[in-house]
Tab-separated table of C-alpha atoms in Angstrom:
chain	number	residue	atom	x	y	z
A	1	MET	CA	-19.288	-16.688	-36.047
A	2	THR	CA	-21.830	-18.508	-34.247
A	3	SER	CA	-22.312	-22.239	-33.704
A	4	THR	CA	-24.954	-24.728	-32.649
A	5	ILE	CA	-24.045	-27.564	-30.330
A	6	THR	CA	-26.328	-30.726	-31.255
A	7	THR	CA	-26.539	-34.216	-29.786
A	8	ARG	CA	-26.988	-37.291	-31.896
A	9	LYS	CA	-28.720	-40.382	-30.407
A	10	SER	CA	-31.449	-42.647	-31.117
A	11	ALA	CA	-35.022	-41.255	-31.663
A	12	GLN	CA	-36.125	-41.496	-27.922
A	13	PRO	CA	-38.286	-38.880	-26.169
A	14	THR	CA	-36.008	-36.300	-24.962
A	15	THR	CA	-36.360	-33.043	-23.107
A	16	THR	CA	-34.442	-30.025	-23.953
A	17	SER	CA	-33.145	-27.084	-21.958
A	18	THR	CA	-31.168	-24.103	-22.887
A	19	LYS	CA	-28.454	-22.473	-21.028
A	20	LEU	CA	-26.946	-18.941	-21.922
A	21	ILE	CA	-23.206	-18.743	-21.771
A	22	THR	CA	-21.156	-15.657	-22.488
A	23	ALA	CA	-17.917	-15.683	-24.473
A	24	THR	CA	-15.922	-12.380	-24.765
A	25	THR	CA	-14.167	-10.730	-27.760
A	26	THR	CA	-12.835	-7.198	-27.960
A	27	GLN	CA	-14.022	-4.379	-29.936
A	28	SER	CA	-12.788	-1.038	-31.036
A	29	PRO	CA	-13.776	2.047	-29.185
A	30	ALA	CA	-17.169	3.141	-29.590
A	31	LYS	CA	-17.804	6.359	-31.671
A	32	SER	CA	-19.447	9.037	-29.670
A	33	LYS	CA	-22.758	10.323	-30.999
A	34	GLN	CA	-22.081	13.917	-29.770
A	35	PRO	CA	-21.203	16.453	-32.449
A	36	THR	CA	-17.437	17.091	-32.432
A	37	THR	CA	-15.315	20.052	-33.633
A	38	ILE	CA	-12.561	19.321	-35.984
A	39	VAL	CA	-9.333	20.907	-35.038
A	40	ALA	CA	-6.056	20.542	-36.526
A	41	ASN	CA	-3.814	17.860	-34.926
A	42	GLY	CA	-6.457	17.295	-32.436
A	43	LYS	CA	-5.342	20.211	-30.346
A	44	LYS	CA	-8.787	20.802	-28.940
A	45	LYS	CA	-8.934	17.374	-27.427
A	46	ASP	CA	-5.269	17.674	-26.141
A	47	ILE	CA	-6.336	20.998	-24.500
A	48	GLU	CA	-9.454	19.426	-22.895
A	49	ARG	CA	-7.386	16.585	-21.663
A	50	LYS	CA	-4.796	18.852	-20.098
A	51	LYS	CA	-7.742	20.722	-18.666
A	52	GLU	CA	-9.161	17.835	-17.116
A	53	ASN	CA	-5.893	16.820	-15.625
A	54	MET	CA	-5.198	20.235	-14.054
A	55	ASP	CA	-8.764	19.896	-12.550
A	56	ASN	CA	-7.816	16.788	-11.088
A	57	MET	CA	-4.643	17.970	-9.649
A	58	CYS	CA	-6.421	20.992	-8.020
A	59	ASN	CA	-8.770	18.421	-6.445
A	60	ILE	CA	-8.350	17.685	-2.424
A	61	ASP	CA	-7.986	14.047	-3.326
A	62	PHE	CA	-4.899	14.500	-5.311
A	63	TYR	CA	-3.234	15.937	-2.404
A	64	LYS	CA	-4.239	13.237	-0.269
A	65	ALA	CA	-2.650	10.815	-2.709
A	66	VAL	CA	0.375	12.702	-2.637
A	67	VAL	CA	0.757	12.479	1.118
A	68	ALA	CA	-0.180	8.825	0.880
A	69	GLU	CA	2.765	8.022	-1.556
A	70	PHE	CA	5.202	9.979	0.798
A	71	LEU	CA	4.136	7.937	3.800
A	72	GLY	CA	4.235	4.745	1.876
A	73	ALA	CA	7.689	5.163	0.508
A	74	MET	CA	8.829	6.543	3.969
A	75	PHE	CA	7.506	3.423	5.610
A	76	LEU	CA	9.089	1.057	3.012
A	77	VAL	CA	12.478	2.383	3.740
A	78	THR	CA	12.086	2.642	7.558
A	79	PHE	CA	10.807	-0.614	8.269
A	80	GLY	CA	12.131	-2.494	5.338
A	81	CYS	CA	15.692	-1.306	5.156
A	82	GLY	CA	15.576	-1.196	8.925
A	83	SER	CA	15.093	-4.941	9.009
A	84	THR	CA	18.685	-5.398	7.499
A	85	LEU	CA	20.309	-3.767	10.421
A	86	THR	CA	21.144	-5.299	13.749
A	87	LEU	CA	22.054	-4.025	17.173
A	88	ASP	CA	23.465	-7.338	18.093
A	89	PRO	CA	26.661	-8.286	15.839
A	90	GLU	CA	26.570	-11.772	17.079
A	91	ASN	CA	23.233	-12.552	15.814
A	92	PRO	CA	23.223	-11.491	12.177
A	93	VAL	CA	19.738	-11.008	10.496
A	94	GLU	CA	18.409	-13.786	8.445
A	95	VAL	CA	17.505	-13.249	4.912
A	96	ILE	CA	13.994	-14.760	5.456
A	97	SER	CA	13.394	-12.014	8.102
A	98	ILE	CA	14.438	-9.155	5.612
A	99	ALA	CA	12.238	-10.743	2.989
A	100	THR	CA	9.368	-11.043	5.268
A	101	SER	CA	9.554	-7.508	6.459
A	102	PHE	CA	9.765	-5.891	3.025
A	103	GLY	CA	6.820	-7.947	1.817
A	104	LEU	CA	4.605	-7.321	4.869
A	105	THR	CA	5.441	-3.622	4.822
A	106	VAL	CA	4.358	-3.443	1.246
A	107	ALA	CA	1.218	-5.355	1.912
A	108	MET	CA	0.401	-3.138	4.861
A	109	VAL	CA	0.917	0.069	2.841
A	110	ILE	CA	-1.084	-1.143	-0.039
A	111	TRP	CA	-3.986	-2.243	2.373
A	112	SER	CA	-3.842	0.923	4.240
A	113	LEU	CA	-3.175	3.456	1.570
A	114	GLY	CA	-4.178	1.826	-1.629
A	115	HIS	CA	-7.610	3.448	-1.893
A	116	VAL	CA	-6.163	6.979	-1.394
A	117	SER	CA	-3.377	6.879	-4.034
A	118	GLY	CA	-3.055	3.453	-5.394
A	119	ALA	CA	-0.079	2.967	-3.068
A	120	HIS	CA	2.476	2.721	-5.918
A	121	ILE	CA	5.393	3.543	-3.675
A	122	ASN	CA	7.683	2.824	-6.619
A	123	PRO	CA	8.674	4.881	-9.628
A	124	ALA	CA	8.568	1.680	-11.957
A	125	VAL	CA	4.957	1.159	-10.853
A	126	SER	CA	4.002	4.774	-11.550
A	127	ILE	CA	5.755	4.918	-14.860
A	128	ALA	CA	4.185	1.578	-15.935
A	129	MET	CA	0.726	2.930	-14.876
A	130	HIS	CA	1.243	6.162	-17.124
A	131	VAL	CA	2.135	4.433	-20.149
A	132	ASN	CA	-0.949	2.103	-19.865
A	133	GLN	CA	-3.073	5.405	-19.751
A	134	LYS	CA	-3.986	4.755	-16.051
A	135	ILE	CA	-2.721	8.059	-14.732
A	136	SER	CA	-1.774	11.259	-16.281
A	137	LEU	CA	1.989	12.457	-17.062
A	138	ALA	CA	1.736	15.145	-14.454
A	139	ARG	CA	0.496	12.742	-11.723
A	140	CYS	CA	3.327	10.139	-12.718
A	141	LEU	CA	5.960	12.782	-12.229
A	142	ILE	CA	4.756	14.144	-9.201
A	143	TYR	CA	4.301	10.671	-7.635
A	144	VAL	CA	8.120	9.687	-8.578
A	145	VAL	CA	9.230	12.780	-7.032
A	146	ILE	CA	7.216	12.441	-3.860
A	147	GLN	CA	8.273	8.749	-3.625
A	148	LEU	CA	11.901	9.709	-3.842
A	149	LEU	CA	11.451	12.395	-1.137
A	150	GLY	CA	9.502	9.797	1.121
A	151	ALA	CA	12.216	7.152	0.785
A	152	TRP	CA	15.011	9.887	1.753
A	153	ALA	CA	12.762	10.978	4.781
A	154	GLY	CA	12.509	7.164	5.695
A	155	ALA	CA	16.510	6.679	5.412
A	156	GLY	CA	16.870	9.880	7.423
A	157	ILE	CA	14.598	8.512	10.310
A	158	LEU	CA	16.417	5.212	10.317
A	159	HIS	CA	19.644	7.140	10.361
A	160	GLY	CA	18.520	9.163	13.183
A	161	LEU	CA	17.183	6.360	15.500
A	162	THR	CA	20.100	3.915	14.941
A	163	PRO	CA	23.183	4.301	17.165
A	164	PRO	CA	26.027	5.393	14.802
A	165	HIS	CA	28.156	2.243	15.235
A	166	ARG	CA	25.196	0.204	14.108
A	167	ARG	CA	23.906	2.036	11.042
A	168	GLY	CA	26.134	0.355	8.464
A	169	ASN	CA	24.861	1.386	4.953
A	170	LEU	CA	21.339	1.783	6.124
A	171	GLY	CA	20.405	-1.118	3.873
A	172	ALA	CA	21.698	0.528	0.574
A	173	THR	CA	21.735	-1.759	-2.313
A	174	VAL	CA	25.178	-2.521	-3.944
A	175	LEU	CA	26.194	-5.127	-6.274
A	176	ALA	CA	27.763	-8.231	-4.893
A	177	PRO	CA	31.499	-8.938	-5.533
A	178	GLY	CA	31.777	-10.527	-8.895
A	179	VAL	CA	28.509	-9.507	-10.278
A	180	GLY	CA	28.858	-7.394	-13.440
A	181	ILE	CA	26.939	-4.241	-14.023
A	182	TRP	CA	24.815	-5.520	-16.706
A	183	GLN	CA	24.141	-8.776	-14.687
A	184	GLY	CA	22.872	-6.508	-12.002
A	185	VAL	CA	20.606	-4.749	-14.536
A	186	GLY	CA	19.257	-7.965	-15.618
A	187	VAL	CA	18.479	-9.174	-12.193
A	188	GLU	CA	16.675	-5.908	-11.345
A	189	PHE	CA	14.820	-6.055	-14.519
A	190	LEU	CA	13.686	-9.682	-14.115
A	191	ALA	CA	12.674	-9.012	-10.329
A	192	THR	CA	10.649	-5.912	-11.191
A	193	PHE	CA	9.039	-7.391	-14.230
A	194	VAL	CA	7.613	-10.190	-12.006
A	195	LEU	CA	6.563	-7.760	-9.347
A	196	VAL	CA	4.806	-5.165	-11.703
A	197	THR	CA	3.054	-8.094	-13.704
A	198	CYS	CA	1.588	-9.277	-10.473
A	199	ILE	CA	0.598	-5.715	-9.463
A	200	CYS	CA	-1.174	-5.307	-12.983
A	201	ALA	CA	-3.029	-8.611	-12.612
A	202	SER	CA	-4.102	-8.057	-9.149
A	203	SER	CA	-5.320	-4.569	-9.707
A	204	ASP	CA	-7.212	-5.463	-12.969
A	205	ARG	CA	-10.818	-4.654	-12.435
A	206	ARG	CA	-11.782	-6.138	-15.726
A	207	ARG	CA	-11.065	-9.654	-14.577
A	208	SER	CA	-13.984	-12.037	-13.740
A	209	ASP	CA	-11.950	-14.849	-12.305
A	210	HIS	CA	-11.501	-13.177	-8.882
A	211	VAL	CA	-13.165	-15.155	-6.159
A	212	GLY	CA	-11.782	-13.415	-3.160
A	213	GLY	CA	-8.337	-13.042	-1.792
A	214	SER	CA	-6.164	-10.025	-1.062
A	215	ALA	CA	-4.207	-7.956	-3.775
A	216	ALA	CA	-2.119	-6.552	-1.052
A	217	LEU	CA	-1.117	-9.924	0.406
A	218	ALA	CA	-0.486	-11.399	-3.091
A	219	ILE	CA	1.919	-8.326	-3.883
A	220	GLY	CA	3.691	-8.726	-0.661
A	221	LEU	CA	4.148	-12.362	-1.067
A	222	VAL	CA	5.825	-11.807	-4.449
A	223	ILE	CA	8.523	-9.606	-2.891
A	224	THR	CA	8.835	-12.061	-0.182
A	225	MET	CA	9.313	-14.755	-2.850
A	226	GLU	CA	12.026	-12.810	-5.094
A	227	LEU	CA	14.065	-11.007	-2.254
A	228	PRO	CA	16.082	-14.146	-1.170
A	229	TRP	CA	17.147	-14.663	-4.732
A	230	ALA	CA	17.918	-11.165	-5.871
A	231	VAL	CA	19.494	-10.115	-2.695
A	232	GLN	CA	22.439	-12.258	-3.459
A	233	TYR	CA	23.081	-10.276	-6.493
A	234	THR	CA	22.101	-6.576	-6.196
A	235	GLY	CA	20.398	-6.207	-2.829
A	236	ALA	CA	17.019	-6.860	-4.247
A	237	SER	CA	16.005	-3.261	-4.867
A	238	MET	CA	13.013	-3.639	-7.408
A	239	ASN	CA	12.293	0.008	-6.516
A	240	THR	CA	14.344	2.965	-7.550
A	241	ALA	CA	13.192	4.969	-4.496
A	242	ARG	CA	13.969	2.332	-2.125
A	243	SER	CA	17.660	2.483	-3.334
A	244	PHE	CA	17.738	6.199	-3.646
A	245	GLY	CA	16.845	7.076	0.014
A	246	PRO	CA	19.879	5.240	1.724
A	247	ALA	CA	22.106	6.012	-0.889
A	248	LEU	CA	21.389	9.801	-0.522
A	249	VAL	CA	21.796	9.673	3.232
A	250	THR	CA	25.078	7.582	3.276
A	251	GLY	CA	26.564	8.951	0.188
A	252	ASN	CA	27.039	5.528	-1.343
A	253	TRP	CA	26.398	5.824	-5.068
A	254	SER	CA	28.268	2.875	-6.335
A	255	ASN	CA	26.755	1.904	-9.597
A	256	HIS	CA	23.660	3.478	-8.468
A	257	TRP	CA	22.386	3.869	-12.049
A	258	VAL	CA	21.794	0.177	-12.235
A	259	TYR	CA	18.771	0.681	-9.817
A	260	TRP	CA	17.153	3.032	-12.146
A	261	VAL	CA	17.495	1.317	-15.457
A	262	GLY	CA	16.806	-2.149	-14.241
A	263	PRO	CA	13.559	-1.542	-12.205
A	264	ILE	CA	12.172	1.037	-14.561
A	265	GLY	CA	12.813	-1.081	-17.634
A	266	GLY	CA	11.445	-4.256	-16.060
A	267	GLY	CA	8.334	-2.310	-14.877
A	268	LEU	CA	7.785	-0.737	-18.317
A	269	ALA	CA	8.019	-4.261	-20.012
A	270	ALA	CA	5.643	-5.758	-17.689
A	271	GLY	CA	3.006	-3.093	-17.805
A	272	LEU	CA	3.035	-2.918	-21.567
A	273	LEU	CA	2.999	-6.706	-21.969
A	274	TYR	CA	0.251	-7.349	-19.480
A	275	GLU	CA	-1.925	-4.353	-20.739
A	276	TYR	CA	-1.759	-5.231	-24.471
A	277	LEU	CA	-1.365	-9.134	-24.313
A	278	PHE	CA	-2.720	-10.539	-21.171
A	279	ALA	CA	-5.551	-8.129	-20.159
A	280	VAL	CA	-8.948	-9.086	-20.773
A	281	ASN	CA	-9.571	-6.642	-23.466
A	282	ALA	CA	-6.073	-7.007	-25.127
A	283	SER	CA	-6.331	-6.948	-28.974
A	284	LEU	CA	-4.616	-5.337	-32.003
A	285	ASN	CA	-7.476	-2.786	-32.042
A	286	LYS	CA	-6.490	-1.685	-28.576
A	287	VAL	CA	-2.898	-1.285	-29.579
A	288	ARG	CA	-3.879	0.561	-32.651
A	289	ALA	CA	-6.280	2.885	-30.727
A	290	CYS	CA	-3.705	3.603	-27.966
A	291	VAL	CA	-1.217	4.539	-30.712
A	292	LEU	CA	-3.229	6.473	-33.195
A	293	SER	CA	-6.183	7.812	-31.351
A	294	SER	CA	-5.949	11.202	-29.657
A	295	ASP	CA	-8.670	10.337	-27.278
A	296	TYR	CA	-7.681	6.978	-26.333
A	297	ASP	CA	-9.894	5.623	-23.388
A	298	ASP	CA	-9.244	2.072	-22.202
A	299	ASP	CA	-12.754	1.905	-20.694
A	300	LYS	CA	-14.122	2.114	-24.193
A	301	ILE	CA	-12.449	-1.121	-25.268
A	302	GLN	CA	-14.650	-3.533	-23.349
A	303	ALA	CA	-15.254	-7.295	-23.838
A	304	LYS	CA	-18.118	-7.928	-26.158
A	305	LYS	CA	-20.428	-10.307	-24.690
A	306	ILE	CA	-21.761	-13.080	-27.235
A	307	LYS	CA	-24.644	-15.345	-26.183
A	308	VAL	CA	-24.424	-18.951	-27.006
A	309	ARG	CA	-27.418	-21.240	-26.733
A	310	ILE	CA	-26.564	-24.949	-25.745
A	311	ILE	CA	-29.070	-27.553	-26.202
A	312	GLU	CA	-28.994	-30.128	-23.465
A	313	GLU	CA	-30.356	-33.749	-24.005
A	314	ASP	CA	-29.308	-37.118	-22.849
A	315	PRO	CA	-25.835	-36.698	-20.868
A	316	GLU	CA	-24.862	-39.938	-22.506
A	317	ALA	CA	-25.261	-38.513	-25.938
A	318	GLN	CA	-22.418	-37.530	-28.207
A	319	LEU	CA	-21.850	-33.866	-28.726
A	320	GLU	CA	-21.133	-32.306	-31.988
A	321	CYS	CA	-20.499	-28.717	-32.869
A	322	VAL	CA	-21.796	-27.581	-36.002
A	323	PRO	CA	-20.639	-24.296	-37.251
A	324	LEU	CA	-22.996	-22.004	-38.993
A	325	THR	CA	-22.268	-20.326	-42.390
A	326	ASP	CA	-24.065	-17.469	-44.136
A	327	SER	CA	-26.162	-19.883	-46.133
A	328	VAL	CA	-27.198	-22.033	-43.141
A	329	GLU	CA	-28.927	-20.624	-40.354
A	330	LYS	CA	-29.990	-23.697	-38.420
A	331	ALA	CA	-28.329	-27.067	-37.735
A	332	PRO	CA	-30.829	-29.959	-37.732
A	333	LEU	CA	-30.946	-32.567	-34.987
A	334	ASP	CA	-31.402	-36.244	-35.801
A	335	ASN	CA	-34.859	-36.404	-34.445
A	336	GLY	CA	-36.164	-33.876	-36.754
A	337	LYS	CA	-35.963	-30.846	-34.299
A	338	SER	CA	-33.874	-27.777	-34.665
A	339	ASP	CA	-32.745	-24.595	-32.601
A	340	GLU	CA	-30.967	-21.604	-33.473
A	341	THR	CA	-28.246	-19.792	-31.687
A	342	ALA	CA	-28.623	-16.580	-29.994
């Protein structure tokens, strides 16, 4: 629906000017004008999609991305978990130091390797990106496996570089005494939910309100903010790979499943909520297309621009918005002049 904004004032000579303002709504995926072949159950489109995914996985850029995910997860465990250890028992590590180390390590990895692989370095992030149709299932599964291997390598490096009597549990995540299993799941769910929400918002290329800043720093600061709270309950994992690496090297599997269910559940919830509720092009049409369309493409669901013409007169005049109906095309002004909306 369009509308005209008019001003009401005494019949004095006025000068009018117009400005164009864009508003956004969402529209359903545009229909392709190219001829299509009808195949039962959309098998042709599925085959084409699988072929495209295989072509992408045979590209050298894919293997670069795999190496980047491995290195990113390895750095996270080596430097992040390493910050929990101390060689001087009389000077225990402060929580704020651990939080800063984890946050800055993640920011460094994103800044350095984000253009190569996206710098997920977290199974919860990769799974969230898959359910939001950002990456294929094959890429998601390979990323998760590589992240786990990278975390294992990082824990192994930390184990080899630390004197035996100072290794402790290599920063493995365990539930604090008195914390129930489902309380631990809840803490990990909430912490990962906030983290993945920030990741989705920071990486959303459709937003128009970005005026600078660093996505890497924003994500790192979220981890720095959350860790002092969550570490008291669960050790503040927020990342299944980060918990898996030290657990595999030390053999400490106590309630380890908590660090799979909590982070992955929180990441899934955050990814879906942002994509289909908070994103610029979020709409019921988008949800319907994702669920029912065999060739869903998020890029086809774009914000539709609507031009609105605003008539400016005396700044002291009172503004009135007059909606247009099917039978009314123009909203008259008091001085006898009229204009149309665009």
